[in-house]
Structures are given as structure tokens and as C-alpha cells.
Amino acid sequence: MTELLRTPPVQASAALRYDVASAQCRGDRERQEDALAVSCPDGADFGFAVVSDGMGGHAAGDLASRIIVAEIFAELILRGRGPLGEAAELSALLNDAVHTANASLRAQIDACPEQAGMGGTVVATALVDGGLQWVSVGDSVLYLLREGRIERLNDDHSMAPEIDLMAARGMIDAEAARTHPQRNFLTSALTGQDIPEVDCPVGRFDLRDGDILLIASDGLQTLSDARIAEIVGERARDESRAIAVALIDAVTACGQPEQDNTSVVVLKVEAPDAAPAPGAQPVEDAKQSAWSALAMAFRRPPMPAEASAKSRG
């Protein structure tokens, strides 16, 4: 069953506005170990999206992904009001947020030793003044679709790049590379230990009218890049909601016997003279939006409006 979360189109700067939606499916797994949170308040010059793919199974992979999302999202919302102007400062904030989340995992494991082995991947994106910055650890993906082409923006911290290089050099054939048993082995993840690799570019990636970003767990890679680009291209004029649902439906239709959890955030970049955003959320409700997004990640009721008002002082 597809779970859908819709964020109304928002005006993020004088140059661009965003239409954002997310969707999930459990696949053929007993539990949903992905978590995500999105906040793009109307009229604000910033927006955030975080996706984490938990690992550890009965060692609480679902809890791990929720801790990662909650910690990073809270860092971005609570500390992100100040250092958003400079790319280097925002990069430092994103990097710090990942290490804060990792420390929280360590504290959880220390408190509950039976949960040792849990952890997760993460992709956290920040939209600021028409630009994109990100931090990622693991194999969850950040795709850019522009003018009919698909490109992965973030690094892949798994064995897949090395295996693909072996195929490119003729050491193994393409099918052997695609089905290699070590393909999905991670070379970096958040586990409460030292993080071997963190992808956090200092520069800001300029977005254009018509760009579409996908932030997803690796369950989406049941589909080839070419198939993902085809699905998005067929619905490029539709709302982000339709694209998110189409991608999840395509993953489900593959019928993989051990299909992983799949989560995807679809972010369409549009010129401000595009269709208006009816019912879009005012910027003064940004913190309430953030608490609602975190509640979605934890499947808990949203923070009451009165409590949110108190938090705004």
C-alpha cells in the first residue's frame, strides 16, 4: 500500500517555487524501516527534506531511521534560521547534523545494548535561494532530472560503483555486475561508530525552472535509471504527487520477491509565474509544519498548535 504525504507548492524565492510530495511502500518486508520528513513553508527562503533507510531488522532498523531523521531535521529547523546565506556555513550545519544523529544512535545503543547493529543511511537536502545543498551517507539516492536526462548528484557509499567499474573494465559482464551479491554492501553508514565517508559538498548547486529532484531510499533502484527517467518524463507536467505515486506503483509492479522498503520525495522546481499554490502554508507556520513533518516520520500526532505557539515565544 502506498502512503502519500503532500506538501503544497511553495514560493521559495523570487526566482523559483517548489511543488513537493513524498510516498512510501513497505515492499515485501515485515516492517517499514524507512523514515522521511519534509518542510517547505510558503514564502520562506528555505526548505528541507530528509530520507533515511534503516538497517538492523529486529535490532531496530525502523527506530534507527526515525532517530536519524528526527535529529537531522531538528538541527536544520532549529539552527537553520541563521547560517543559510553562506554555502560553507550551511555545509557545516548539514555535516554537524549528521554527526549529531550518529551520536544519538550511539546513546540509544548504549542505553539498549540489544539494539547494537542498528543504523541507517541518510540523504538530507536543503533548498536555499534557488539553490540546493545536501549531505548523504550510504546508498540512498539524490537524482536530478533535467531536460530529459537523469543524473545522480550524491556519492554512492556501497560496493556498487566498484562492481560497475569492474564491469566497465571487462572483468565481469554487465548482468553479473547487476546481480552481484555484494552490490548493496555499504561502505559507509550511520551506526553510532565513526562514519567512514560523508558526502557534503561545500558549494551550492543552482536549480532551474523544470528541474525535478528525487530523494529516495535504495528501494527505488529496483527500477533502472532509464526507467525512472521515463516515468518522470511522462509525468513532467503533472504535480509532484502524481510522479511520486507513479514511481512507487512501478516499483510494486516489478513484483520482486524480496522487495525492499521504498521511500521517495519528489521536488519539482518551477518559475514563480507557474500555476498558483492554493492552500499553501504561510511562513509563520513553518515551525508547526516542521513538527508535523517529524510527527509523520514517527507516526505520532502532530504537535498541538498551542504548544507550537509557545515554542515560537
C-alpha positions as a LaTeX table, in Angstrom:
\begin{tabular}{lrrr}
\hline
Residue & $x$ (\AA) & $y$ (\AA) & $z$ (\AA) \\
\hline
Met1 & 0.00 & 0.00 & 0.00 \\
Thr2 & 1.33 & 3.43 & $-0.95$ \\
Glu3 & 1.50 & 6.04 & 1.79 \\
Leu4 & 1.38 & 9.57 & 0.39 \\
Leu5 & 2.37 & 12.87 & 2.00 \\
Arg6 & 1.66 & 16.03 & 0.02 \\
Thr7 & 3.29 & 19.41 & 0.61 \\
Pro8 & 1.55 & 22.28 & $-1.24$ \\
Pro9 & 3.57 & 24.14 & $-3.88$ \\
Val10 & 5.58 & 26.89 & $-2.21$ \\
Gln11 & 7.30 & 30.06 & $-3.33$ \\
Ala12 & 10.87 & 29.69 & $-2.12$ \\
Ser13 & 12.46 & 32.78 & $-3.63$ \\
Ala14 & 11.80 & 35.49 & $-6.17$ \\
Ala15 & 13.16 & 33.18 & $-8.85$ \\
Leu16 & 11.73 & 29.72 & $-8.11$ \\
Arg17 & 8.94 & 27.87 & $-6.35$ \\
Tyr18 & 8.67 & 24.21 & $-5.38$ \\
Asp19 & 5.99 & 21.53 & $-5.62$ \\
Val20 & 6.85 & 18.71 & $-3.22$ \\
Ala21 & 5.31 & 15.33 & $-2.41$ \\
Ser22 & 6.51 & 12.07 & $-0.92$ \\
Ala23 & 5.35 & 8.46 & $-0.95$ \\
Gln24 & 6.37 & 5.16 & 0.62 \\
Cys25 & 5.69 & 1.45 & 0.30 \\
Arg26 & 6.73 & $-1.40$ & 2.59 \\
Gly27 & 7.53 & $-3.80$ & $-0.23$ \\
Asp28 & 7.96 & $-7.44$ & 0.79 \\
Arg29 & 9.34 & $-6.61$ & 4.25 \\
Glu30 & 7.69 & $-7.17$ & 7.61 \\
Arg31 & 8.10 & $-3.57$ & 8.69 \\
Gln32 & 8.72 & $-0.11$ & 7.30 \\
Glu33 & 12.32 & 0.79 & 8.14 \\
Asp34 & 12.47 & 3.94 & 6.01 \\
Ala35 & 11.69 & 7.34 & 7.51 \\
Leu36 & 11.33 & 10.75 & 5.92 \\
Ala37 & 10.41 & 14.34 & 6.77 \\
Val38 & 9.81 & 17.35 & 4.51 \\
Ser39 & 9.30 & 21.03 & 5.27 \\
Cys40 & 8.92 & 23.72 & 2.60 \\
Pro41 & 6.82 & 26.53 & 4.15 \\
Asp42 & 5.27 & 29.04 & 1.77 \\
Gly43 & 7.09 & 32.34 & 1.48 \\
Ala44 & 10.23 & 31.07 & 3.21 \\
Asp45 & 13.63 & 31.24 & 1.53 \\
Phe46 & 14.48 & 27.73 & 2.69 \\
Gly47 & 13.18 & 24.16 & 2.68 \\
Phe48 & 14.41 & 20.79 & 3.89 \\
Ala49 & 13.89 & 17.12 & 3.08 \\
Val50 & 15.44 & 14.13 & 4.87 \\
Val51 & 15.23 & 10.43 & 3.92 \\
Ser52 & 16.78 & 7.58 & 5.91 \\
Asp53 & 16.83 & 3.84 & 5.22 \\
Gly54 & 17.18 & 1.96 & 8.50 \\
Met55 & 19.11 & $-1.25$ & 8.86 \\
Gly56 & 19.28 & $-3.81$ & 11.61 \\
Gly57 & 15.94 & $-5.55$ & 11.24 \\
His58 & 14.92 & $-6.82$ & 14.66 \\
Ala59 & 17.81 & $-4.81$ & 16.08 \\
Ala60 & 15.54 & $-1.78$ & 15.48 \\
Gly61 & 16.33 & $-0.52$ & 11.98 \\
Asp62 & 12.97 & 1.27 & 12.00 \\
Leu63 & 13.92 & 3.11 & 15.20 \\
Ala64 & 17.34 & 3.97 & 13.78 \\
Ser65 & 15.91 & 5.67 & 10.70 \\
Arg66 & 13.47 & 7.68 & 12.82 \\
Ile67 & 16.24 & 8.82 & 15.16 \\
Ile68 & 18.36 & 9.88 & 12.18 \\
Val69 & 15.54 & 11.81 & 10.53 \\
Ala70 & 14.38 & 13.45 & 13.76 \\
Glu71 & 17.84 & 14.57 & 14.83 \\
Ile72 & 18.89 & 15.93 & 11.44 \\
Phe73 & 15.56 & 17.59 & 10.77 \\
Ala74 & 15.51 & 19.22 & 14.20 \\
Glu75 & 19.05 & 20.53 & 13.70 \\
Leu76 & 18.12 & 22.04 & 10.35 \\
Ile77 & 14.91 & 23.61 & 11.60 \\
Leu78 & 16.19 & 24.90 & 14.93 \\
Arg79 & 19.65 & 26.04 & 13.80 \\
Gly80 & 18.96 & 26.70 & 10.15 \\
Arg81 & 17.48 & 30.17 & 10.51 \\
Gly82 & 20.89 & 31.80 & 10.88 \\
Pro83 & 23.58 & 30.30 & 8.61 \\
Leu84 & 21.55 & 29.75 & 5.43 \\
Gly85 & 23.05 & 32.60 & 3.45 \\
Glu86 & 26.58 & 31.25 & 3.06 \\
Ala87 & 27.12 & 27.90 & 1.38 \\
Ala88 & 30.08 & 27.00 & 3.61 \\
Glu89 & 28.10 & 27.65 & 6.78 \\
Leu90 & 25.16 & 25.58 & 5.59 \\
Ser91 & 27.52 & 22.77 & 4.60 \\
Ala92 & 28.96 & 22.81 & 8.12 \\
Leu93 & 25.44 & 22.72 & 9.57 \\
Leu94 & 24.49 & 19.71 & 7.41 \\
Asn95 & 27.68 & 17.89 & 8.36 \\
Asp96 & 27.18 & 18.67 & 12.06 \\
Ala97 & 23.58 & 17.42 & 11.87 \\
Val98 & 24.72 & 14.04 & 10.56 \\
His99 & 27.24 & 13.65 & 13.38 \\
Thr100 & 24.61 & 14.71 & 15.94 \\
Ala101 & 22.32 & 11.97 & 14.60 \\
Asn102 & 25.14 & 9.46 & 14.76 \\
Ala103 & 25.85 & 10.39 & 18.38 \\
Ser104 & 22.15 & 9.88 & 19.19 \\
Leu105 & 22.36 & 6.38 & 17.73 \\
Arg106 & 25.39 & 5.70 & 19.94 \\
Ala107 & 23.46 & 6.89 & 23.01 \\
Gln108 & 20.48 & 4.67 & 22.09 \\
Ile109 & 22.69 & 1.61 & 21.64 \\
Asp110 & 24.50 & 2.30 & 24.92 \\
Ala111 & 21.13 & 2.50 & 26.68 \\
Cys112 & 19.77 & $-0.62$ & 24.94 \\
Pro113 & 22.69 & $-2.94$ & 24.07 \\
Glu114 & 20.32 & $-5.43$ & 22.44 \\
Gln115 & 19.91 & $-2.87$ & 19.64 \\
Ala116 & 23.59 & $-2.99$ & 18.70 \\
Gly117 & 23.84 & $-3.40$ & 14.94 \\
Met118 & 21.14 & $-0.89$ & 14.09 \\
Gly119 & 21.93 & 2.06 & 11.87 \\
Gly120 & 20.90 & 3.71 & 8.64 \\
Thr121 & 21.68 & 5.70 & 5.55 \\
Val122 & 20.64 & 9.31 & 5.04 \\
Val123 & 20.17 & 11.97 & 2.40 \\
Ala124 & 19.34 & 15.44 & 3.73 \\
Thr125 & 18.74 & 18.27 & 1.29 \\
Ala126 & 18.45 & 22.00 & 1.89 \\
Leu127 & 16.83 & 24.39 & $-0.60$ \\
Val128 & 18.07 & 27.95 & $-0.19$ \\
Asp129 & 17.63 & 30.96 & $-2.51$ \\
Gly130 & 17.05 & 28.81 & $-5.58$ \\
Gly131 & 20.00 & 26.53 & $-4.81$ \\
Leu132 & 20.50 & 23.01 & $-3.44$ \\
Gln133 & 22.91 & 21.65 & $-0.86$ \\
Trp134 & 23.00 & 18.18 & 0.61 \\
Val135 & 24.67 & 15.73 & 2.92 \\
Ser136 & 24.49 & 11.98 & 2.41 \\
Val137 & 25.86 & 8.80 & 3.92 \\
Gly138 & 25.17 & 5.36 & 2.48 \\
Asp139 & 23.44 & 4.33 & $-0.73$ \\
Ser140 & 20.20 & 6.33 & $-0.63$ \\
Val141 & 19.94 & 8.47 & $-3.76$ \\
Leu142 & 19.62 & 12.08 & $-4.82$ \\
Tyr143 & 18.68 & 12.28 & $-8.50$ \\
Leu144 & 18.42 & 15.33 & $-10.75$ \\
Leu145 & 16.20 & 15.08 & $-13.83$ \\
Arg146 & 16.88 & 17.93 & $-16.22$ \\
Glu147 & 15.93 & 18.23 & $-19.89$ \\
Gly148 & 15.14 & 14.54 & $-20.17$ \\
Arg149 & 18.38 & 13.32 & $-18.57$ \\
Ile150 & 18.88 & 11.70 & $-15.17$ \\
Glu151 & 21.98 & 12.22 & $-13.02$ \\
Arg152 & 22.85 & 11.02 & $-9.55$ \\
Leu153 & 24.17 & 14.00 & $-7.60$ \\
Asn154 & 25.34 & 12.34 & $-4.38$ \\
Asp155 & 28.04 & 9.73 & $-3.83$ \\
Asp156 & 27.12 & 6.04 & $-3.57$ \\
His157 & 28.70 & 4.60 & $-0.41$ \\
Ser158 & 28.24 & 0.95 & $-1.38$ \\
Met159 & 30.14 & $-1.66$ & $-3.37$ \\
Ala160 & 28.05 & $-0.88$ & $-6.47$ \\
Pro161 & 30.43 & 1.72 & $-8.00$ \\
Glu162 & 33.41 & $-0.63$ & $-7.63$ \\
Ile163 & 31.46 & $-3.53$ & $-9.15$ \\
Asp164 & 30.29 & $-1.34$ & $-12.04$ \\
Leu165 & 33.90 & $-0.29$ & $-12.62$ \\
Met166 & 34.87 & $-3.95$ & $-12.84$ \\
Ala167 & 32.18 & $-4.42$ & $-15.48$ \\
Ala168 & 33.35 & $-1.35$ & $-17.40$ \\
Arg169 & 36.87 & $-2.79$ & $-17.48$ \\
Gly170 & 35.59 & $-6.13$ & $-18.77$ \\
Met171 & 36.45 & $-8.05$ & $-15.61$ \\
Ile172 & 32.82 & $-9.21$ & $-15.24$ \\
Asp173 & 29.82 & $-8.88$ & $-17.55$ \\
Ala174 & 27.01 & $-6.38$ & $-17.06$ \\
Glu175 & 24.48 & $-8.92$ & $-15.80$ \\
Ala176 & 26.93 & $-10.30$ & $-13.25$ \\
Ala177 & 27.52 & $-6.75$ & $-12.04$ \\
Arg178 & 23.79 & $-6.04$ & $-11.77$ \\
Thr179 & 23.12 & $-9.14$ & $-9.68$ \\
His180 & 26.40 & $-9.28$ & $-7.74$ \\
Pro181 & 25.70 & $-10.49$ & $-4.17$ \\
Gln182 & 27.93 & $-7.77$ & $-2.67$ \\
Arg183 & 26.47 & $-4.96$ & $-4.75$ \\
Asn184 & 24.43 & $-3.49$ & $-1.88$ \\
Phe185 & 27.10 & $-3.84$ & 0.80 \\
Leu186 & 27.57 & $-0.44$ & 2.40 \\
Thr187 & 30.97 & 1.21 & 2.73 \\
Ser188 & 29.59 & 3.95 & 4.99 \\
Ala189 & 26.53 & 4.34 & 7.21 \\
Leu190 & 25.39 & 5.87 & 10.48 \\
Thr191 & 25.82 & 3.20 & 13.16 \\
Gly192 & 26.93 & 5.12 & 16.24 \\
Gln193 & 30.57 & 4.42 & 15.31 \\
Asp194 & 32.95 & 6.56 & 13.26 \\
Ile195 & 31.45 & 7.42 & 9.86 \\
Pro196 & 33.88 & 6.28 & 7.12 \\
Glu197 & 32.57 & 8.58 & 4.37 \\
Val198 & 30.32 & 11.66 & 4.30 \\
Asp199 & 29.28 & 13.37 & 1.07 \\
Cys200 & 28.73 & 17.06 & 1.88 \\
Pro201 & 29.80 & 19.44 & $-0.89$ \\
Val202 & 30.60 & 22.98 & 0.20 \\
Gly203 & 29.22 & 24.59 & $-2.98$ \\
Arg204 & 25.59 & 25.31 & $-3.78$ \\
Phe205 & 24.03 & 23.62 & $-6.81$ \\
Asp206 & 21.92 & 26.04 & $-8.86$ \\
Leu207 & 18.43 & 24.83 & $-9.70$ \\
Arg208 & 16.48 & 25.76 & $-12.84$ \\
Asp209 & 12.86 & 26.00 & $-13.84$ \\
Gly210 & 11.80 & 22.50 & $-14.91$ \\
Asp211 & 14.27 & 20.58 & $-12.76$ \\
Ile212 & 12.91 & 17.61 & $-10.82$ \\
Leu213 & 14.73 & 16.21 & $-7.79$ \\
Leu214 & 14.19 & 12.73 & $-6.36$ \\
Ile215 & 15.40 & 11.93 & $-2.85$ \\
Ala216 & 14.90 & 8.22 & $-2.21$ \\
Ser217 & 15.90 & 5.08 & $-0.38$ \\
Asp218 & 17.61 & 2.42 & $-2.45$ \\
Gly219 & 14.34 & 0.52 & $-2.88$ \\
Leu220 & 13.69 & 2.89 & $-5.80$ \\
Gln221 & 16.66 & 1.32 & $-7.60$ \\
Thr222 & 14.56 & $-1.73$ & $-8.29$ \\
Leu223 & 13.91 & 0.46 & $-11.33$ \\
Ser224 & 16.75 & 1.25 & $-13.70$ \\
Asp225 & 17.81 & 4.88 & $-14.09$ \\
Ala226 & 16.40 & 4.78 & $-17.62$ \\
Arg227 & 13.02 & 3.57 & $-16.34$ \\
Ile228 & 12.95 & 6.21 & $-13.60$ \\
Ala229 & 13.68 & 8.91 & $-16.19$ \\
Glu230 & 10.95 & 7.52 & $-18.46$ \\
Ile231 & 8.32 & 7.58 & $-15.69$ \\
Val232 & 9.22 & 11.09 & $-14.59$ \\
Gly233 & 9.40 & 12.34 & $-18.18$ \\
Glu234 & 5.92 & 11.02 & $-18.95$ \\
Arg235 & 4.54 & 13.00 & $-15.99$ \\
Ala236 & 6.82 & 16.03 & $-16.03$ \\
Arg237 & 3.82 & 18.37 & $-16.43$ \\
Asp238 & 1.89 & 16.70 & $-13.61$ \\
Glu239 & 2.00 & 17.58 & $-9.93$ \\
Ser240 & 4.75 & 16.05 & $-7.81$ \\
Arg241 & 2.10 & 13.85 & $-6.18$ \\
Ala242 & 1.40 & 12.03 & $-9.46$ \\
Ile243 & 5.11 & 11.43 & $-10.05$ \\
Ala244 & 5.64 & 10.04 & $-6.54$ \\
Val245 & 2.70 & 7.65 & $-6.86$ \\
Ala246 & 3.78 & 6.53 & $-10.35$ \\
Leu247 & 7.28 & 5.69 & $-9.14$ \\
Ile248 & 6.04 & 3.68 & $-6.15$ \\
Asp249 & 3.47 & 1.89 & $-8.35$ \\
Ala250 & 6.22 & 0.98 & $-10.82$ \\
Val251 & 8.39 & $-0.46$ & $-8.04$ \\
Thr252 & 5.44 & $-2.50$ & $-6.75$ \\
Ala253 & 4.59 & $-3.73$ & $-10.25$ \\
Cys254 & 8.05 & $-5.28$ & $-10.58$ \\
Gly255 & 6.91 & $-7.92$ & $-8.09$ \\
Gln256 & 10.35 & $-8.56$ & $-6.63$ \\
Pro257 & 10.06 & $-11.42$ & $-4.08$ \\
Glu258 & 12.24 & $-9.59$ & $-1.53$ \\
Gln259 & 11.36 & $-6.01$ & $-2.46$ \\
Asp260 & 12.91 & $-3.55$ & $-0.02$ \\
Asn261 & 11.06 & $-0.65$ & 1.59 \\
Thr262 & 10.88 & 2.28 & $-0.82$ \\
Ser263 & 10.54 & 5.97 & 0.02 \\
Val264 & 10.72 & 8.86 & $-2.42$ \\
Val265 & 10.46 & 12.63 & $-2.16$ \\
Val266 & 9.67 & 14.36 & $-5.46$ \\
Leu267 & 10.54 & 18.05 & $-5.73$ \\
Lys268 & 9.55 & 19.98 & $-8.85$ \\
Val269 & 11.23 & 23.31 & $-9.48$ \\
Glu270 & 9.01 & 25.88 & $-11.19$ \\
Ala271 & 9.13 & 29.51 & $-12.25$ \\
Pro272 & 7.06 & 31.81 & $-9.98$ \\
Asp273 & 4.61 & 32.58 & $-12.80$ \\
Ala274 & 3.54 & 28.91 & $-12.85$ \\
Ala275 & 0.12 & 27.89 & $-11.54$ \\
Pro276 & $-0.67$ & 29.43 & $-8.12$ \\
Ala277 & $-0.37$ & 27.37 & $-4.99$ \\
Pro278 & $-3.87$ & 27.17 & $-3.48$ \\
Gly279 & $-3.87$ & 26.48 & 0.23 \\
Ala280 & $-0.10$ & 26.87 & 0.54 \\
Gln281 & 1.18 & 27.23 & 4.05 \\
Pro282 & 2.27 & 30.67 & 5.35 \\
Val283 & 5.84 & 31.09 & 6.52 \\
Glu284 & 4.76 & 31.99 & 10.06 \\
Asp285 & 3.54 & 28.40 & 10.41 \\
Ala286 & 6.94 & 26.98 & 9.44 \\
Lys287 & 7.65 & 25.51 & 12.87 \\
Gln288 & 4.23 & 23.87 & 13.03 \\
Ser289 & 4.98 & 22.40 & 9.60 \\
Ala290 & 8.29 & 21.08 & 10.90 \\
Trp291 & 6.64 & 19.38 & 13.89 \\
Ser292 & 4.02 & 17.87 & 11.58 \\
Ala293 & 6.76 & 16.50 & 9.34 \\
Leu294 & 8.53 & 14.94 & 12.31 \\
Ala295 & 5.24 & 13.51 & 13.53 \\
Met296 & 4.84 & 11.87 & 10.12 \\
Ala297 & 8.27 & 10.28 & 10.46 \\
Phe298 & 7.41 & 8.90 & 13.89 \\
Arg299 & 3.72 & 8.21 & 13.09 \\
Arg300 & 2.71 & 10.29 & 16.10 \\
Pro301 & 0.03 & 13.02 & 16.32 \\
Pro302 & 1.29 & 16.47 & 15.24 \\
Met303 & 2.40 & 18.87 & 17.92 \\
Pro304 & $-0.61$ & 20.90 & 19.15 \\
Ala305 & $-0.92$ & 24.43 & 17.77 \\
Glu306 & $-0.82$ & 25.86 & 21.31 \\
Ala307 & 2.48 & 24.14 & 22.03 \\
Ser308 & 3.86 & 25.36 & 18.73 \\
Ala309 & 2.82 & 28.90 & 19.56 \\
Lys310 & 4.62 & 28.64 & 22.89 \\
Ser311 & 7.75 & 27.39 & 21.17 \\
Arg312 & 7.73 & 30.48 & 18.98 \\
Gly313 & 7.78 & 32.60 & 22.13 \\
\hline
\end{tabular}
